[in-house]
Amino acid sequence: MTSNGKAPNTLMIRKLESIFPLSDEEKQTLADLPIHVTRLKPDRDIVRIGDRPFQSCLLLEGFTCVYKITAEGKRQIVAFHVPGDIPDLQSLHLKVMDNSVATVSPCTLGFIPHEALHDICNRFPRITAAFWRETLVDGSIFREWMTGIGRREAYNRMAHLLCELLLRLKAVGLVEDETFDLPLTQNELADAIGASAVHVNRVLQELRGDGLIRSKGTQVQILDWERLREAGDFDPLYLHLRQDGNA
Amino acid sequence: MTSNGKAPNTLMIRKLESIFPLSDEEKQTLADLPIHVTRLKPDRDIVRIGDRPFQSCLLLEGFTCVYKITAEGKRQIVAFHVPGDIPDLQSLHLKVMDNSVATVSPCTLGFIPHEALHDICNRFPRITAAFWRETLVDGSIFREWMTGIGRREAYNRMAHLLCELLLRLKAVGLVEDETFDLPLTQNELADAIGASAVHVNRVLQELRGDGLIRSKGTQVQILDWERLREAGDFDPLYLHLRQDGNA
DNA sequence: CGTGCTCTTGATAGTGTTCAATACAGGTGG
DNA sequence: CCACCTGTATTGAACACTATCAAGAGCACG
């Protein structure tokens, strides 16, 4: 049991079921998946580039990121993951990790052996489809981020990122009063939007100054969704949520 | 039959089989897939963002690109595809296109109905896995491109792109004497690496001046693989080719 | 109550953009 | 076969966004 009092895979089941309804048998099989729950401190690698994992991890609590380091030692964060996500599901079919995954906040993780996942996929094609779809949505988010980094300015990228996190966190019930916890340093935000930490700082001040957001500590509140959305050139289509979560 | 005298899906079968051997039955079923072959001129959209395609297309000849347009009208190309690729395979599970796909050169395309693909996936889990894997490799390339756009300079990104294209084209037998056809304008290269066309022009001159590449018309020759690879900070791991195609 | 990290702020420098003009190249029509 | 047309490639100059450097302030933690 995790601290929210649910069986660890409940989150995953709820998520998969939001894609299409699962039969009782399918749900039961998912619930019976062997899962090994662990807690990790912030800034700990979960898997590293070059690894050949035999398991994938389901994020239960906290934020993780996927990143790469260039020859010059610069880091690019290519994805954030929120509870319910499976950050390294790809390793089910790509044997060698081509990126690293790390915690950014304290995290609770559930590790599931690939063997068990393969087994369930063989028995239930619809679950295969649901997992496949998960990885496709990840890919869609990559495309959107790439578009931002390549063609939008930092101010707009930051607005876009905040829009995305709001919707994704809403989808797992982690938003209240347009406010959510964003346990990321400006350094991590910088690595995600492909900017410097100094510039992220200035861009955040601008966003606050423009009345789009407010923040105290790690809490962020979206003050003006419509203008933030416009600033970020944000269209939730790419998230492929069933109901377009709007403010 | 395409102009290279093979049944249209031969390319796809060869590619899938390079992932893991297929049984005769699987191969036969793939060969029997209904496929509708068409030729398209350059710069034609194949599918557009927002579309709900009922088929996916197998690229038989030519180059296609996947792109998005920002609110400001700037284009980001997030992927190129070469013969043997299925640029919009994602639409099999993501009903609404979150990006557009277009030809960049004259292309021969084979359209396969989703219905037929779903059917074959249901019957052959290994083919499902192979298709899934294809989309995962696409995702891996997105991550690598994002890292480049976010954290590498234009000169290095261009070197990286040329390294990648060399290996991917080699894998489908389209490289001879370290030379391949690159039917892309500098404008298209610019949209792919997230730079301006003017800057791409200068960067290409630098690469030529440094003796890394040579080009006449649309033909590009890699003169110094090792230095190009170093300039591009290129590690082929992310392409997940079975034999690390090297020069 | 230091230590170390994060956040801020100011100044300087650089990579890359935009604008504009010119040269080139391939394809078309007379 | 040549003039013509249009898109592509090239070049120069001014400018802009963003990085880098440096230093101080705020905060959490042991």
XYZ file of C-alpha atoms (C1' of nucleotides) in Angstrom:
554
model
C 0.000 0.000 0.000
C 1.240 3.485 -0.780
C 0.582 6.469 1.404
C -2.620 7.252 -0.460
C -3.972 3.971 0.790
C -4.473 2.224 -2.549
C -2.937 -0.864 -4.002
C 0.058 0.327 -6.009
C -1.274 -0.510 -9.442
C -4.643 1.173 -8.942
C -3.273 4.299 -10.544
C -2.173 2.401 -13.615
C -5.460 0.551 -13.930
C -7.438 3.760 -13.679
C -5.275 5.294 -16.341
C -5.486 2.384 -18.748
C -9.209 2.168 -18.210
C -9.585 5.792 -19.166
C -8.404 4.746 -22.619
C -11.018 2.037 -22.960
C -12.951 -0.067 -20.478
C -11.238 -3.197 -19.205
C -12.943 -6.446 -18.374
C -12.954 -7.694 -14.790
C -10.477 -10.367 -15.782
C -8.141 -7.823 -17.282
C -8.400 -5.590 -14.260
C -7.801 -8.477 -11.918
C -4.740 -9.569 -13.860
C -3.348 -6.059 -13.745
C -4.020 -5.847 -10.029
C -2.183 -9.122 -9.541
C 0.953 -7.902 -11.315
C 3.964 -8.455 -9.127
C 5.118 -4.996 -8.167
C 7.992 -4.023 -5.964
C 7.469 -0.664 -4.284
C 10.425 1.529 -3.347
C 10.991 5.077 -2.203
C 13.769 7.202 -3.671
C 15.237 10.548 -2.719
C 15.389 13.417 -5.202
C 18.054 13.394 -7.887
C 18.631 9.660 -7.946
C 19.044 7.791 -11.199
C 16.468 5.049 -11.693
C 18.042 3.705 -14.875
C 20.983 4.982 -16.831
C 21.739 5.224 -20.505
C 23.304 1.953 -21.616
C 21.494 -0.129 -19.000
C 19.580 -3.249 -19.985
C 16.725 -3.249 -17.511
C 14.687 -6.369 -16.760
C 11.854 -4.326 -15.280
C 9.950 -1.102 -15.817
C 8.849 1.306 -13.146
C 5.438 2.722 -12.463
C 5.606 6.146 -10.853
C 3.312 6.253 -7.839
C 4.261 9.515 -6.161
C 6.540 12.378 -7.122
C 8.108 13.612 -10.346
C 10.700 11.908 -12.486
C 12.529 13.128 -15.554
C 14.099 11.541 -18.606
C 17.351 13.139 -19.639
C 20.435 12.984 -21.813
C 23.853 14.552 -21.385
C 25.817 15.935 -24.310
C 29.542 15.552 -24.864
C 29.948 19.072 -23.510
C 28.268 18.032 -20.290
C 25.043 19.887 -20.877
C 21.854 18.188 -19.808
C 18.593 18.121 -21.693
C 15.509 16.893 -19.908
C 13.302 15.407 -22.598
C 10.348 14.452 -20.434
C 8.776 14.760 -17.034
C 6.608 12.037 -15.612
C 3.836 12.315 -13.065
C 2.133 9.683 -10.925
C 0.535 6.983 -13.040
C 3.177 7.215 -15.751
C 5.643 4.476 -16.641
C 8.805 6.431 -17.487
C 10.770 3.546 -18.971
C 8.046 1.448 -20.542
C 10.034 1.623 -23.768
C 12.603 -0.750 -22.309
C 10.059 -3.504 -22.753
C 11.005 -3.593 -26.443
C 14.195 -1.535 -26.699
C 16.688 -3.611 -24.793
C 19.302 -0.930 -24.209
C 18.331 2.344 -22.565
C 19.096 5.299 -24.820
C 18.424 7.771 -22.022
C 18.571 8.008 -18.270
C 15.649 8.363 -15.905
C 15.944 10.076 -12.553
C 13.799 11.297 -9.700
C 13.468 15.046 -9.357
C 11.448 14.969 -6.154
C 11.117 12.283 -3.507
C 9.380 9.436 -5.311
C 7.507 6.242 -4.715
C 8.094 3.767 -7.514
C 6.658 0.373 -8.321
C 8.906 -1.929 -10.303
C 7.293 -4.549 -12.521
C 9.358 -7.287 -14.191
C 9.316 -7.252 -17.981
C 8.459 -10.907 -17.871
C 5.175 -10.156 -16.141
C 4.398 -7.353 -18.571
C 5.137 -9.523 -21.591
C 2.985 -12.231 -20.155
C 0.015 -9.975 -19.629
C 0.444 -8.478 -23.096
C 0.391 -11.917 -24.668
C -2.816 -12.787 -22.903
C -4.641 -9.501 -23.372
C -4.168 -7.724 -26.683
C -6.178 -4.776 -25.428
C -3.717 -4.222 -22.637
C -0.927 -4.380 -25.173
C -2.739 -1.715 -27.133
C -3.140 0.418 -24.032
C 0.548 0.198 -23.159
C 1.531 0.844 -26.750
C -0.711 3.853 -26.726
C 0.987 5.149 -23.610
C 4.325 5.105 -25.387
C 2.773 6.810 -28.399
C 1.498 9.649 -26.252
C 5.010 9.997 -24.839
C 6.203 10.322 -28.415
C 3.587 12.948 -29.148
C 4.768 14.986 -26.193
C 8.350 14.727 -27.464
C 7.239 16.184 -30.771
C 5.484 19.058 -29.100
C 8.448 19.853 -26.863
C 10.783 19.691 -29.835
C 8.598 22.166 -31.692
C 8.737 24.485 -28.736
C 12.475 24.263 -28.231
C 13.131 24.681 -31.931
C 10.634 27.362 -32.791
C 9.255 29.117 -29.730
C 10.937 31.553 -27.377
C 11.723 30.780 -23.793
C 8.837 32.770 -22.352
C 6.389 30.849 -24.485
C 8.022 27.502 -23.801
C 7.703 28.031 -20.081
C 4.051 28.972 -20.441
C 3.542 25.875 -22.544
C 5.198 23.617 -20.001
C 3.012 24.982 -17.211
C -0.104 24.422 -19.315
C 0.918 20.857 -19.988
C 1.693 20.067 -16.374
C -1.594 21.555 -15.252
C -3.570 19.263 -17.542
C -1.525 16.171 -16.858
C -1.715 16.668 -13.120
C -5.426 17.385 -13.319
C -5.867 14.080 -15.105
C -4.508 12.288 -12.041
C -6.291 14.495 -9.536
C -3.300 16.475 -8.344
C -4.669 19.942 -9.041
C -6.849 21.911 -6.691
C -7.960 25.491 -7.184
C -5.783 25.698 -10.318
C -2.828 25.069 -8.040
C -0.339 22.244 -8.118
C 2.949 21.287 -6.586
C 5.903 21.771 -8.880
C 8.917 20.331 -7.064
C 11.393 21.447 -9.741
C 14.316 23.793 -9.377
C 14.813 26.514 -11.955
C 17.817 24.525 -13.077
C 15.623 21.568 -13.923
C 13.094 23.762 -15.659
C 15.960 25.227 -17.656
C 17.181 21.813 -18.738
C 13.664 20.937 -19.802
C 12.960 23.972 -21.958
C 16.487 24.155 -23.304
C 17.424 27.447 -21.680
C 19.781 28.653 -18.961
C 18.733 28.805 -15.350
C 19.249 32.555 -15.297
C 16.913 32.999 -18.191
C 14.305 30.742 -16.647
C 14.391 32.931 -13.600
C 13.704 36.027 -15.681
C 10.992 34.359 -17.695
C 9.209 33.233 -14.547
C 9.303 36.761 -13.237
C 7.766 37.937 -16.452
C 5.001 35.358 -16.224
C 4.289 36.466 -12.684
C 4.488 40.109 -13.648
C 2.022 39.539 -16.455
C -0.400 38.039 -13.973
C -0.428 34.625 -15.600
C 0.832 32.628 -12.652
C 1.612 32.955 -8.988
C 3.933 30.836 -6.894
C 4.858 30.360 -3.305
C 7.445 27.746 -2.528
C 6.929 24.836 -4.843
C 3.229 25.603 -5.282
C 2.222 27.111 -8.607
C -1.144 28.634 -9.284
C -2.453 29.379 -12.743
C -4.108 32.768 -12.504
C -5.162 33.284 -16.107
C -5.512 30.044 -18.009
C -6.691 31.640 -21.206
C -3.773 34.009 -21.507
C -1.258 31.401 -20.375
C -2.580 29.071 -22.996
C -2.246 31.734 -25.619
C 1.244 32.647 -24.480
C 2.269 29.018 -24.655
C 0.603 28.454 -28.028
C -0.873 25.517 -26.198
C -3.334 23.121 -27.813
C -4.010 20.055 -25.650
C -4.642 17.878 -28.694
C -1.166 16.360 -28.486
C -1.810 14.996 -24.998
C -4.553 12.768 -26.394
C -6.641 12.978 -23.243
C -10.116 11.536 -23.760
C -11.937 14.559 -22.335
C -10.040 17.650 -23.236
C -9.321 18.764 -19.717
C -9.860 22.473 -19.695
C -9.886 24.952 -16.868
C 5.350 -3.355 -58.203
C 7.470 -0.338 -57.529
C 10.230 0.801 -59.778
C 12.779 -1.284 -57.910
C 10.881 -4.350 -59.054
C 9.823 -5.679 -55.675
C 6.426 -6.198 -54.155
C 5.653 -3.036 -52.197
C 5.783 -4.554 -48.729
C 9.098 -6.319 -49.250
C 10.871 -3.361 -47.713
C 8.728 -3.511 -44.604
C 9.120 -7.254 -44.242
C 12.887 -6.998 -44.556
C 12.907 -4.301 -41.914
C 10.689 -6.136 -39.452
C 12.656 -9.280 -39.959
C 15.842 -7.461 -39.054
C 14.322 -7.052 -35.606
C 13.650 -10.749 -35.175
C 13.064 -13.589 -37.619
C 9.518 -14.037 -38.849
C 7.854 -17.342 -39.605
C 6.805 -18.136 -43.155
C 3.201 -17.667 -42.149
C 3.918 -14.257 -40.699
C 5.845 -13.219 -43.757
C 3.123 -14.452 -46.055
C 0.490 -12.585 -44.116
C 2.525 -9.407 -44.309
C 3.059 -9.907 -48.026
C -0.690 -10.320 -48.468
C -1.506 -7.042 -46.754
C -3.731 -4.951 -48.964
C -1.617 -2.014 -50.012
C -2.502 0.847 -52.254
C 0.503 2.349 -53.984
C 0.545 6.007 -55.000
C 3.093 8.527 -56.206
C 3.214 12.044 -54.809
C 5.075 15.171 -55.833
C 7.322 17.016 -53.388
C 5.780 19.216 -50.720
C 2.435 17.495 -50.602
C 0.702 16.781 -47.320
C -0.018 13.103 -46.756
C -1.996 13.643 -43.565
C -2.653 16.831 -41.651
C -2.875 17.637 -37.986
C -6.422 17.030 -36.819
C -7.078 14.309 -39.387
C -8.497 10.952 -38.328
C -6.861 8.584 -40.783
C -8.199 5.106 -41.455
C -4.910 3.968 -42.945
C -1.179 4.306 -42.462
C 1.404 4.775 -45.167
C 4.541 2.816 -45.862
C 7.202 4.922 -47.515
C 8.597 3.063 -50.521
C 10.678 5.722 -52.258
C 11.687 9.245 -51.365
C 11.798 11.295 -48.191
C 8.921 12.446 -46.032
C 8.879 14.680 -43.008
C 6.706 15.088 -39.936
C 6.109 18.689 -38.958
C 4.203 21.121 -36.819
C 3.466 24.810 -37.300
C 3.468 27.264 -34.409
C 0.987 30.073 -33.897
C 3.607 32.430 -35.306
C 3.708 30.394 -38.490
C 7.116 28.872 -37.911
C 7.588 25.269 -38.936
C 9.443 22.629 -36.987
C 10.241 19.386 -38.741
C 10.348 16.774 -35.999
C 11.292 13.774 -38.130
C 12.414 12.630 -41.519
C 11.450 9.255 -42.873
C 13.273 7.135 -45.393
C 12.100 4.172 -47.481
C 10.875 1.334 -45.301
C 9.526 3.653 -42.611
C 5.871 4.076 -41.693
C 5.635 7.793 -40.915
C 2.161 7.743 -39.383
C 2.049 4.335 -37.751
C 1.073 6.104 -34.540
C -2.367 6.791 -35.992
C -3.112 3.126 -35.470
C -3.714 3.900 -31.789
C -3.893 7.687 -31.606
C -7.051 8.465 -33.498
C -6.409 12.149 -34.150
C -3.194 13.241 -35.843
C -1.220 15.620 -33.652
C 1.165 16.460 -36.486
C 1.227 16.659 -40.248
C 3.197 14.444 -42.597
C 4.379 15.631 -45.988
C 6.603 14.556 -48.832
C 9.826 16.468 -49.230
C 10.914 14.722 -52.424
C 8.893 12.847 -55.031
C 7.624 9.800 -53.144
C 6.111 6.406 -53.671
C 3.778 5.500 -50.840
C 1.872 2.369 -49.955
C -1.294 2.884 -47.959
C -2.463 0.080 -45.674
C -5.864 0.202 -43.957
C -5.760 0.252 -40.165
C -8.258 -2.570 -40.215
C -5.738 -4.835 -41.917
C -2.982 -3.798 -39.533
C -5.150 -4.402 -36.485
C -6.114 -7.758 -37.848
C -2.551 -8.865 -38.388
C -1.558 -7.574 -34.945
C -4.303 -9.589 -33.320
C -3.173 -12.731 -35.039
C 0.587 -12.302 -34.601
C 1.792 -10.818 -31.330
C 5.345 -10.759 -32.643
C 4.332 -8.480 -35.456
C 2.595 -6.256 -32.941
C 5.836 -6.139 -31.020
C 7.781 -5.282 -34.157
C 5.430 -2.429 -35.051
C 5.421 -1.199 -31.483
C 9.181 -1.276 -31.531
C 9.217 0.817 -34.691
C 7.247 3.539 -32.943
C 9.572 3.315 -29.948
C 12.599 3.897 -32.142
C 10.833 6.926 -33.583
C 10.432 8.139 -30.024
C 14.086 7.557 -29.315
C 15.030 9.675 -32.315
C 12.749 12.439 -31.071
C 14.589 12.446 -27.769
C 17.938 12.670 -29.489
C 16.832 15.498 -31.762
C 15.388 17.358 -28.805
C 18.661 17.062 -26.973
C 20.442 18.483 -29.981
C 18.050 21.376 -30.511
C 18.062 22.226 -26.819
C 21.707 21.792 -26.005
C 23.925 21.629 -29.079
C 24.886 24.367 -31.485
C 23.731 24.489 -35.060
C 27.027 23.293 -36.511
C 26.930 20.212 -34.320
C 23.258 19.570 -34.954
C 23.838 19.565 -38.674
C 26.727 17.155 -38.312
C 24.536 14.969 -36.158
C 21.721 14.955 -38.679
C 24.067 13.932 -41.461
C 25.467 11.098 -39.331
C 21.980 9.866 -38.608
C 20.853 9.979 -42.208
C 23.970 8.157 -43.332
C 23.274 5.249 -40.984
C 19.569 5.093 -41.622
C 20.044 5.165 -45.370
C 22.798 2.581 -45.144
C 20.396 0.320 -43.307
C 18.117 0.327 -46.346
C 20.920 0.127 -48.880
C 20.753 3.689 -50.135
C 24.387 4.618 -49.486
C 27.225 3.968 -51.864
C 30.769 5.170 -51.413
C 29.704 7.108 -48.299
C 27.445 9.094 -50.594
C 23.697 9.457 -50.482
C 21.002 11.548 -52.039
C 19.681 14.281 -49.762
C 16.735 15.840 -51.586
C 16.239 18.526 -48.960
C 16.434 22.271 -49.375
C 18.365 24.308 -46.841
C 15.009 25.606 -45.731
C 13.903 22.114 -44.822
C 17.181 21.367 -43.093
C 16.713 24.584 -41.146
C 13.232 23.601 -40.011
C 14.603 20.247 -38.901
C 17.485 21.492 -36.784
C 15.575 24.488 -35.485
C 17.678 27.145 -37.175
C 17.244 29.716 -39.927
C 17.960 28.893 -43.545
C 20.676 31.509 -43.638
C 22.436 29.936 -40.735
C 22.131 26.473 -42.228
C 23.830 27.776 -45.314
C 26.754 29.063 -43.272
C 26.987 25.919 -41.207
C 27.098 23.767 -44.322
C 29.886 25.878 -45.705
C 31.780 25.366 -42.483
C 31.297 21.614 -42.653
C 32.570 21.630 -46.212
C 35.429 23.951 -45.320
C 36.414 21.644 -42.477
C 36.592 18.774 -44.926
C 33.861 16.760 -43.235
C 31.477 16.576 -46.150
C 31.258 17.334 -49.835
C 28.168 17.939 -51.894
C 27.206 18.343 -55.500
C 23.570 18.919 -56.250
C 21.531 16.824 -53.871
C 24.316 14.286 -53.409
C 26.160 14.399 -50.112
C 29.381 12.576 -49.431
C 30.768 12.006 -45.965
C 34.497 12.650 -46.257
C 35.565 12.157 -42.664
C 33.162 9.992 -40.713
C 35.164 10.041 -37.527
C 35.394 13.789 -37.298
C 31.793 14.279 -38.390
C 30.707 11.887 -35.721
C 32.704 13.752 -33.148
C 31.385 17.116 -34.331
C 27.850 15.807 -34.091
C 28.409 14.184 -30.689
C 26.863 11.227 -32.452
C 26.385 7.862 -30.773
C 24.261 5.496 -32.883
C 22.890 3.753 -29.796
C 19.640 5.685 -29.998
C 18.860 4.307 -33.452
C 18.666 0.804 -32.004
C 20.039 -0.814 -35.141
C 20.936 -4.435 -34.582
C 24.415 -4.193 -36.097
C 25.855 -0.828 -35.278
C 26.331 0.310 -38.819
C 29.659 2.064 -38.906
C 31.660 3.434 -41.773
C 24.901 29.604 12.875
C 27.748 28.007 9.258
C 27.341 25.344 4.714
C 25.503 24.704 0.468
C 21.964 25.127 -2.744
C 18.587 27.918 -4.981
C 17.093 32.235 -6.450
C 18.071 37.056 -8.057
C 20.165 40.675 -10.433
C 23.499 43.268 -13.381
C 26.719 43.390 -17.099
C 28.975 41.421 -21.070
C 29.357 38.422 -24.912
C 27.863 35.266 -28.416
C 25.133 32.358 -31.327
C 21.820 32.821 -34.445
C 17.857 35.802 -36.626
C 16.048 38.982 -39.682
C 16.309 41.914 -43.589
C 17.871 42.778 -48.009
C 20.244 42.222 -52.081
C 22.651 39.306 -55.422
C 23.945 35.174 -57.719
C 22.493 30.514 -59.358
C 20.036 26.725 -61.292
C 16.421 24.111 -63.140
C 12.363 24.151 -65.849
C 9.166 26.467 -69.362
C 7.669 28.552 -73.502
C 8.555 30.697 -77.755
C 18.379 27.105 -78.339
C 17.773 31.148 -75.686
C 15.097 34.384 -72.809
C 12.503 34.116 -68.788
C 10.752 32.843 -64.302
C 10.817 31.107 -59.878
C 12.717 28.901 -56.135
C 17.179 28.043 -53.906
C 21.651 29.320 -52.426
C 24.832 32.907 -50.904
C 26.523 37.093 -48.669
C 26.655 41.232 -45.732
C 25.009 43.987 -41.933
C 22.201 45.162 -37.950
C 19.885 43.342 -34.306
C 17.785 40.129 -30.716
C 17.372 36.517 -27.739
C 19.756 34.065 -24.664
C 24.169 32.375 -22.516
C 27.783 33.180 -19.471
C 30.054 35.298 -15.636
C 29.968 37.205 -11.202
C 28.185 38.355 -6.939
C 24.791 38.983 -3.433
C 20.417 37.461 -0.997
C 17.393 34.056 0.824
C 16.607 29.497 2.859
C 16.834 24.838 4.476
C 19.448 21.749 7.120
C 22.603 19.720 10.238
